[in-house]
mmCIF file of C-alpha atoms in Angstrom:
data_model
loop_
_atom_site.group_PDB
_atom_site.id
_atom_site.type_symbol
_atom_site.label_atom_id
_atom_site.label_comp_id
_atom_site.label_asym_id
_atom_site.label_seq_id
_atom_site.Cartn_x
_atom_site.Cartn_y
_atom_site.Cartn_z
ATOM 1 C CA UNK A 1 -41.832 34.395 -34.942
ATOM 2 C CA UNK A 2 -38.308 33.855 -33.572
ATOM 3 C CA UNK A 3 -39.021 36.334 -30.764
ATOM 4 C CA UNK A 4 -42.210 34.462 -29.854
ATOM 5 C CA UNK A 5 -40.389 31.118 -29.861
ATOM 6 C CA UNK A 6 -37.573 32.406 -27.629
ATOM 7 C CA UNK A 7 -40.070 34.040 -25.240
ATOM 8 C CA UNK A 8 -41.838 30.678 -24.904
ATOM 9 C CA UNK A 9 -38.518 28.876 -24.307
ATOM 10 C CA UNK A 10 -37.558 31.349 -21.550
ATOM 11 C CA UNK A 11 -40.987 31.019 -19.900
ATOM 12 C CA UNK A 12 -40.798 27.212 -19.989
ATOM 13 C CA UNK A 13 -37.348 27.332 -18.383
ATOM 14 C CA UNK A 14 -38.610 29.612 -15.588
ATOM 15 C CA UNK A 15 -41.617 27.333 -15.009
ATOM 16 C CA UNK A 16 -39.279 24.490 -14.037
ATOM 17 C CA UNK A 17 -37.662 26.550 -11.278
ATOM 18 C CA UNK A 18 -40.325 25.919 -8.623
ATOM 19 C CA UNK A 19 -39.476 22.248 -8.111
ATOM 20 C CA UNK A 20 -35.735 23.004 -7.893
ATOM 21 C CA UNK A 21 -36.274 25.833 -5.401
ATOM 22 C CA UNK A 22 -38.416 23.601 -3.176
ATOM 23 C CA UNK A 23 -35.669 20.956 -3.137
ATOM 24 C CA UNK A 24 -32.844 23.429 -2.516
ATOM 25 C CA UNK A 25 -34.620 25.194 0.348
ATOM 26 C CA UNK A 26 -34.874 21.919 2.239
ATOM 27 C CA UNK A 27 -31.130 22.094 2.826
ATOM 28 C CA UNK A 28 -30.123 25.780 2.679
ATOM 29 C CA UNK A 29 -31.443 29.184 3.685
ATOM 30 C CA UNK A 30 -33.208 31.223 0.943
ATOM 31 C CA UNK A 31 -30.840 34.163 0.410
ATOM 32 C CA UNK A 32 -27.721 31.991 0.631
ATOM 33 C CA UNK A 33 -29.116 29.420 -1.782
ATOM 34 C CA UNK A 34 -30.190 32.150 -4.231
ATOM 35 C CA UNK A 35 -26.811 33.882 -3.964
ATOM 36 C CA UNK A 36 -24.857 30.724 -4.809
ATOM 37 C CA UNK A 37 -27.287 29.948 -7.633
ATOM 38 C CA UNK A 38 -26.844 33.337 -9.309
ATOM 39 C CA UNK A 39 -23.057 33.392 -8.891
ATOM 40 C CA UNK A 40 -22.843 30.045 -10.671
ATOM 41 C CA UNK A 41 -25.260 31.308 -13.350
ATOM 42 C CA UNK A 42 -22.972 34.236 -14.072
ATOM 43 C CA UNK A 43 -19.917 31.977 -14.318
ATOM 44 C CA UNK A 44 -21.694 29.502 -16.639
ATOM 45 C CA UNK A 45 -21.965 32.184 -19.308
ATOM 46 C CA UNK A 46 -18.229 33.014 -19.371
ATOM 47 C CA UNK A 47 -17.252 30.104 -21.695
ATOM 48 C CA UNK A 48 -20.148 31.074 -23.983
ATOM 49 C CA UNK A 49 -18.872 34.669 -24.168
ATOM 50 C CA UNK A 50 -15.346 33.325 -24.793
ATOM 51 C CA UNK A 51 -13.459 36.606 -25.035
ATOM 52 C CA UNK A 52 -12.516 37.579 -21.460
ATOM 53 C CA UNK A 53 -10.770 40.763 -22.619
ATOM 54 C CA UNK A 54 -13.996 41.936 -24.289
ATOM 55 C CA UNK A 55 -15.957 40.922 -21.166
ATOM 56 C CA UNK A 56 -13.665 42.945 -18.882
ATOM 57 C CA UNK A 57 -13.662 45.984 -21.198
ATOM 58 C CA UNK A 58 -17.448 46.173 -21.573
ATOM 59 C CA UNK A 59 -18.088 45.673 -17.847
ATOM 60 C CA UNK A 60 -15.607 48.429 -16.947
ATOM 61 C CA UNK A 61 -17.111 50.831 -19.481
ATOM 62 C CA UNK A 62 -20.653 50.162 -18.245
ATOM 63 C CA UNK A 63 -20.040 49.325 -14.588
ATOM 64 C CA UNK A 64 -22.635 51.756 -13.244
ATOM 65 C CA UNK A 65 -25.276 50.238 -15.532
ATOM 66 C CA UNK A 66 -24.209 46.668 -14.665
ATOM 67 C CA UNK A 67 -24.341 47.474 -10.952
ATOM 68 C CA UNK A 68 -27.837 48.974 -11.327
ATOM 69 C CA UNK A 69 -29.157 45.873 -13.118
ATOM 70 C CA UNK A 70 -27.442 43.608 -10.548
ATOM 71 C CA UNK A 71 -29.122 45.496 -7.727
ATOM 72 C CA UNK A 72 -32.581 45.636 -9.327
ATOM 73 C CA UNK A 73 -32.835 42.338 -11.224
ATOM 74 C CA UNK A 74 -31.113 40.095 -8.697
ATOM 75 C CA UNK A 75 -30.686 41.568 -5.204
ATOM 76 C CA UNK A 76 -33.817 43.705 -4.807
ATOM 77 C CA UNK A 77 -36.265 41.647 -6.853
ATOM 78 C CA UNK A 78 -35.370 38.274 -5.349
ATOM 79 C CA UNK A 79 -35.132 39.648 -1.810
ATOM 80 C CA UNK A 80 -38.691 40.981 -2.149
ATOM 81 C CA UNK A 81 -39.728 37.641 -3.673
ATOM 82 C CA UNK A 82 -38.314 35.436 -0.916
ATOM 83 C CA UNK A 83 -39.497 37.733 1.890
ATOM 84 C CA UNK A 84 -42.967 37.849 0.369
ATOM 85 C CA UNK A 85 -43.477 34.131 -0.096
ATOM 86 C CA UNK A 86 -42.243 33.527 3.461
ATOM 87 C CA UNK A 87 -45.061 35.719 4.859
ATOM 88 C CA UNK A 88 -47.972 35.026 2.490
ATOM 89 C CA UNK A 89 -49.832 31.720 1.839
ATOM 90 C CA UNK A 90 -48.653 29.985 -1.317
ATOM 91 C CA UNK A 91 -51.976 30.399 -3.162
ATOM 92 C CA UNK A 92 -52.027 34.151 -2.608
ATOM 93 C CA UNK A 93 -48.342 34.639 -3.439
ATOM 94 C CA UNK A 94 -48.736 32.659 -6.684
ATOM 95 C CA UNK A 95 -51.579 34.916 -7.830
ATOM 96 C CA UNK A 96 -49.733 38.136 -6.938
ATOM 97 C CA UNK A 97 -46.517 37.070 -8.665
ATOM 98 C CA UNK A 98 -48.588 35.813 -11.603
ATOM 99 C CA UNK A 99 -49.940 39.335 -12.133
ATOM 100 C CA UNK A 100 -46.408 40.517 -12.988
ATOM 101 C CA UNK A 101 -47.120 41.288 -16.699
ATOM 102 C CA UNK A 102 -49.685 43.890 -15.598
ATOM 103 C CA UNK A 103 -47.027 45.786 -13.623
ATOM 104 C CA UNK A 104 -44.593 45.614 -16.549
ATOM 105 C CA UNK A 105 -47.286 46.958 -18.890
ATOM 106 C CA UNK A 106 -48.108 49.833 -16.516
ATOM 107 C CA UNK A 107 -44.440 50.821 -16.087
ATOM 108 C CA UNK A 108 -43.934 50.649 -19.867
ATOM 109 C CA UNK A 109 -47.085 52.728 -20.440
ATOM 110 C CA UNK A 110 -45.661 55.632 -18.438
ATOM 111 C CA UNK A 111 -42.035 55.189 -19.551
ATOM 112 C CA UNK A 112 -41.984 54.238 -23.246
ATOM 113 C CA UNK A 113 -43.784 56.392 -25.808
ATOM 114 C CA UNK A 114 -44.636 53.585 -28.256
ATOM 115 C CA UNK A 115 -45.641 51.003 -25.625
ATOM 116 C CA UNK A 116 -48.938 52.385 -24.331
ATOM 117 C CA UNK A 117 -51.792 50.346 -22.918
ATOM 118 C CA UNK A 118 -54.594 49.565 -25.370
ATOM 119 C CA UNK A 119 -57.972 47.846 -25.049
ATOM 120 C CA UNK A 120 -56.614 44.703 -26.719
ATOM 121 C CA UNK A 121 -53.560 44.608 -24.462
ATOM 122 C CA UNK A 122 -55.664 45.322 -21.352
ATOM 123 C CA UNK A 123 -58.133 42.515 -22.140
ATOM 124 C CA UNK A 124 -55.245 40.124 -22.846
ATOM 125 C CA UNK A 125 -53.543 40.947 -19.519
ATOM 126 C CA UNK A 126 -56.783 40.683 -17.498
ATOM 127 C CA UNK A 127 -57.603 37.303 -19.082
ATOM 128 C CA UNK A 128 -54.075 36.119 -18.294
ATOM 129 C CA UNK A 129 -54.364 37.193 -14.648
ATOM 130 C CA UNK A 130 -57.758 35.457 -14.423
ATOM 131 C CA UNK A 131 -56.183 32.296 -15.845
ATOM 132 C CA UNK A 132 -53.358 32.430 -13.289
ATOM 133 C CA UNK A 133 -55.904 32.853 -10.469
ATOM 134 C CA UNK A 134 -58.015 29.921 -11.695
ATOM 135 C CA UNK A 135 -54.984 27.617 -12.057
ATOM 136 C CA UNK A 136 -53.748 28.624 -8.589
ATOM 137 C CA UNK A 137 -57.111 28.042 -6.941
ATOM 138 C CA UNK A 138 -57.501 24.761 -8.820
ATOM 139 C CA UNK A 139 -54.249 23.458 -7.340
ATOM 140 C CA UNK A 140 -54.487 25.010 -3.879
ATOM 141 C CA UNK A 141 -57.554 26.614 -2.292
ATOM 142 C CA UNK A 142 -57.399 29.913 -0.455
ATOM 143 C CA UNK A 143 -56.544 29.527 3.245
ATOM 144 C CA UNK A 144 -59.667 29.669 5.402
ATOM 145 C CA UNK A 145 -59.442 31.835 8.485
ATOM 146 C CA UNK A 146 -55.745 32.539 7.940
ATOM 147 C CA UNK A 147 -54.558 36.129 8.153
ATOM 148 C CA UNK A 148 -52.778 37.370 5.068
ATOM 149 C CA UNK A 149 -49.693 39.317 6.136
ATOM 150 C CA UNK A 150 -50.002 42.826 4.705
ATOM 151 C CA UNK A 151 -46.226 43.271 4.637
ATOM 152 C CA UNK A 152 -45.821 40.059 2.628
ATOM 153 C CA UNK A 153 -48.301 41.284 0.016
ATOM 154 C CA UNK A 154 -46.394 44.590 -0.188
ATOM 155 C CA UNK A 155 -43.120 42.686 -0.716
ATOM 156 C CA UNK A 156 -44.612 40.667 -3.585
ATOM 157 C CA UNK A 157 -46.095 43.769 -5.210
ATOM 158 C CA UNK A 158 -42.676 45.440 -4.935
ATOM 159 C CA UNK A 159 -41.165 42.330 -6.567
ATOM 160 C CA UNK A 160 -43.512 42.815 -9.540
ATOM 161 C CA UNK A 161 -42.839 46.552 -9.699
ATOM 162 C CA UNK A 162 -39.061 46.011 -9.583
ATOM 163 C CA UNK A 163 -39.333 43.483 -12.411
ATOM 164 C CA UNK A 164 -41.278 45.999 -14.497
ATOM 165 C CA UNK A 165 -38.766 48.792 -13.882
ATOM 166 C CA UNK A 166 -35.815 46.512 -14.721
ATOM 167 C CA UNK A 167 -37.418 45.333 -17.963
ATOM 168 C CA UNK A 168 -38.031 48.908 -19.075
ATOM 169 C CA UNK A 169 -34.494 50.053 -18.159
ATOM 170 C CA UNK A 170 -32.909 47.202 -20.162
ATOM 171 C CA UNK A 171 -35.197 47.876 -23.138
ATOM 172 C CA UNK A 172 -34.599 51.650 -23.147
ATOM 173 C CA UNK A 173 -30.873 51.849 -22.454
ATOM 174 C CA UNK A 174 -28.790 51.358 -25.588
ATOM 175 C CA UNK A 175 -25.518 50.687 -23.777
ATOM 176 C CA UNK A 176 -22.293 49.470 -25.371
ATOM 177 C CA UNK A 177 -22.562 46.131 -23.613
ATOM 178 C CA UNK A 178 -23.830 42.893 -25.113
ATOM 179 C CA UNK A 179 -26.851 41.162 -23.483
ATOM 180 C CA UNK A 180 -24.740 38.079 -22.631
ATOM 181 C CA UNK A 181 -22.035 40.114 -20.877
ATOM 182 C CA UNK A 182 -24.691 42.164 -19.062
ATOM 183 C CA UNK A 183 -26.434 38.972 -17.883
ATOM 184 C CA UNK A 184 -23.228 37.206 -16.804
ATOM 185 C CA UNK A 185 -21.767 40.146 -14.889
ATOM 186 C CA UNK A 186 -25.042 41.259 -13.267
ATOM 187 C CA UNK A 187 -25.932 37.725 -12.148
ATOM 188 C CA UNK A 188 -22.516 37.143 -10.597
ATOM 189 C CA UNK A 189 -22.342 40.536 -8.857
ATOM 190 C CA UNK A 190 -25.946 40.267 -7.662
ATOM 191 C CA UNK A 191 -25.446 36.686 -6.485
ATOM 192 C CA UNK A 192 -22.267 37.617 -4.604
ATOM 193 C CA UNK A 193 -24.086 40.520 -2.917
ATOM 194 C CA UNK A 194 -26.982 38.238 -1.875
ATOM 195 C CA UNK A 195 -24.562 35.652 -0.506
ATOM 196 C CA UNK A 196 -22.671 38.250 1.556
ATOM 197 C CA UNK A 197 -25.931 39.767 2.829
ATOM 198 C CA UNK A 198 -27.175 36.305 3.836
ATOM 199 C CA UNK A 199 -24.254 35.571 6.188
ATOM 200 C CA UNK A 200 -25.110 38.082 8.961
ATOM 201 C CA UNK A 201 -28.860 37.496 8.457
ATOM 202 C CA UNK A 202 -29.030 33.704 8.040
ATOM 203 C CA UNK A 203 -25.620 32.521 9.278
ATOM 204 C CA UNK A 204 -23.234 30.356 7.294
ATOM 205 C CA UNK A 205 -24.266 26.777 6.544
ATOM 206 C CA UNK A 206 -21.452 24.234 6.816
ATOM 207 C CA UNK A 207 -23.591 21.107 6.591
ATOM 208 C CA UNK A 208 -23.078 18.395 3.986
ATOM 209 C CA UNK A 209 -25.578 18.294 1.139
ATOM 210 C CA UNK A 210 -27.141 15.266 -0.583
ATOM 211 C CA UNK A 211 -26.910 14.718 -4.367
ATOM 212 C CA UNK A 212 -30.435 16.082 -4.995
ATOM 213 C CA UNK A 213 -29.338 19.477 -3.625
ATOM 214 C CA UNK A 214 -26.507 19.703 -6.165
ATOM 215 C CA UNK A 215 -28.807 18.555 -8.987
ATOM 216 C CA UNK A 216 -31.351 21.267 -8.137
ATOM 217 C CA UNK A 217 -28.601 23.895 -7.781
ATOM 218 C CA UNK A 218 -27.081 22.931 -11.151
ATOM 219 C CA UNK A 219 -30.433 23.050 -12.940
ATOM 220 C CA UNK A 220 -31.476 26.369 -11.357
ATOM 221 C CA UNK A 221 -28.098 27.901 -12.214
ATOM 222 C CA UNK A 222 -28.386 26.769 -15.836
ATOM 223 C CA UNK A 223 -31.981 27.905 -16.312
ATOM 224 C CA UNK A 224 -31.274 31.336 -14.786
ATOM 225 C CA UNK A 225 -28.307 31.833 -17.110
ATOM 226 C CA UNK A 226 -30.261 30.662 -20.168
ATOM 227 C CA UNK A 227 -33.648 32.281 -19.477
ATOM 228 C CA UNK A 228 -32.322 35.684 -18.355
ATOM 229 C CA UNK A 229 -29.871 35.785 -21.278
ATOM 230 C CA UNK A 230 -32.707 35.108 -23.708
ATOM 231 C CA UNK A 231 -34.963 37.675 -22.036
ATOM 232 C CA UNK A 232 -32.334 40.436 -21.906
ATOM 233 C CA UNK A 233 -31.556 39.797 -25.582
ATOM 234 C CA UNK A 234 -35.241 40.037 -26.538
ATOM 235 C CA UNK A 235 -35.696 43.253 -24.540
ATOM 236 C CA UNK A 236 -32.914 44.872 -26.598
ATOM 237 C CA UNK A 237 -34.376 43.829 -29.980
ATOM 238 C CA UNK A 238 -35.693 46.667 -32.159
ATOM 239 C CA UNK A 239 -39.484 46.632 -32.434
ATOM 240 C CA UNK A 240 -40.047 44.408 -29.382
ATOM 241 C CA UNK A 241 -42.526 45.957 -26.956
ATOM 242 C CA UNK A 242 -41.788 45.258 -23.298
ATOM 243 C CA UNK A 243 -45.444 44.870 -22.284
ATOM 244 C CA UNK A 244 -46.282 42.451 -25.114
ATOM 245 C CA UNK A 245 -43.162 40.360 -24.493
ATOM 246 C CA UNK A 246 -43.966 39.954 -20.795
ATOM 247 C CA UNK A 247 -47.470 38.640 -21.447
ATOM 248 C CA UNK A 248 -45.779 35.396 -22.530
ATOM 249 C CA UNK A 249 -44.843 34.943 -18.859
ATOM 250 C CA UNK A 250 -48.436 33.844 -18.291
ATOM 251 C CA UNK A 251 -47.210 30.506 -19.696
ATOM 252 C CA UNK A 252 -45.099 29.975 -16.565
ATOM 253 C CA UNK A 253 -47.969 28.804 -14.279
ATOM 254 C CA UNK A 254 -49.383 26.691 -17.124
ATOM 255 C CA UNK A 255 -46.106 24.860 -17.681
ATOM 256 C CA UNK A 256 -45.537 24.689 -13.907
ATOM 257 C CA UNK A 257 -48.881 22.953 -13.427
ATOM 258 C CA UNK A 258 -48.217 20.488 -16.250
ATOM 259 C CA UNK A 259 -44.763 19.681 -14.855
ATOM 260 C CA UNK A 260 -46.241 19.078 -11.397
ATOM 261 C CA UNK A 261 -48.786 16.681 -12.896
ATOM 262 C CA UNK A 262 -45.974 14.779 -14.616
ATOM 263 C CA UNK A 263 -43.389 14.796 -11.794
ATOM 264 C CA UNK A 264 -45.322 14.873 -8.519
ATOM 265 C CA UNK A 265 -47.242 11.670 -7.699
ATOM 266 C CA UNK A 266 -50.011 13.385 -5.686
ATOM 267 C CA UNK A 267 -50.973 15.918 -8.398
ATOM 268 C CA UNK A 268 -53.102 15.366 -11.499
ATOM 269 C CA UNK A 269 -55.024 17.387 -14.082
ATOM 270 C CA UNK A 270 -58.381 18.844 -13.041
ATOM 271 C CA UNK A 271 -61.166 20.777 -14.749
ATOM 272 C CA UNK A 272 -60.491 24.060 -12.922
ATOM 273 C CA UNK A 273 -56.802 24.154 -13.895
ATOM 274 C CA UNK A 274 -57.609 23.312 -17.528
ATOM 275 C CA UNK A 275 -60.140 26.184 -17.540
ATOM 276 C CA UNK A 276 -57.388 28.523 -16.311
ATOM 277 C CA UNK A 277 -55.108 27.318 -19.105
ATOM 278 C CA UNK A 278 -57.841 28.032 -21.663
ATOM 279 C CA UNK A 279 -58.157 31.607 -20.344
ATOM 280 C CA UNK A 280 -54.388 32.107 -20.685
ATOM 281 C CA UNK A 281 -54.463 30.645 -24.211
ATOM 282 C CA UNK A 282 -57.225 33.134 -25.088
ATOM 283 C CA UNK A 283 -55.178 36.009 -23.626
ATOM 284 C CA UNK A 284 -52.182 35.098 -25.822
ATOM 285 C CA UNK A 285 -54.424 34.636 -28.877
ATOM 286 C CA UNK A 286 -56.023 38.073 -28.385
ATOM 287 C CA UNK A 287 -52.575 39.657 -27.962
ATOM 288 C CA UNK A 288 -51.088 38.075 -31.085
ATOM 289 C CA UNK A 289 -53.938 38.665 -33.562
ATOM 290 C CA UNK A 290 -53.235 42.404 -34.004
ATOM 291 C CA UNK A 291 -49.453 41.745 -33.995
ATOM 292 C CA UNK A 292 -49.840 39.302 -36.911
ATOM 293 C CA UNK A 293 -52.003 41.831 -38.787
ATOM 294 C CA UNK A 294 -49.293 44.501 -38.346
ATOM 295 C CA UNK A 295 -46.692 42.120 -39.750
#
């Protein structure tokens, strides 16, 4: 039950990112904004960890592993994400990214012996993807006559695949590094790398920023630190299956839609979106029935 609760908390935190990203990208280029965000996220966790000597020791002992997670979870995944959404219409990109739990389940199926696909899991994932598609189409119709950039679709699929690989690596590797130290160090190193990469590609922004930029940056930095810390901790828990944990990410578009109805004045609830939410609720119900019977 505690794992379920924490998975829901992490998903709700991630669902609030879309508004903050939209605000931040009004004033700063994508890679540079993401790099600063993740560097701050890594630093936020240092006071929580408390013991800097322990932090330094564990990072040194596991530097290769930390560097790998930094590269996969931050640099590669978010580069694919930002490149993809810049080339593909928002409705299409939302559906592709929303299918992420399927990619995680497939990677886990071929990588982890006790995390195979089953009929129950497959039905749950397909219902979740259908719910994401319905919610997306309810909020924004498919572009008519617009060409969908093939390269952008490939980038978004690679984003999902990278996420799946990273989840499996964190779940399988029993390193001598705590989840909090892994999250803090990998976020900072990955964020620094993204920031340095952004300078020759995007230039260096020296403009002044309004208060709303700093509010969005602060919130995004906090939620990344909190949500990724929770997720990395859950992935390392004995008995937690990577594929089943990631199905809770179907809550992200649900919570994102509800937040948009509350915050944005031109958006309100509609029948199609509610239908999509019902499909996602069914997918989570189907997933959890056999889990409760096992327990």
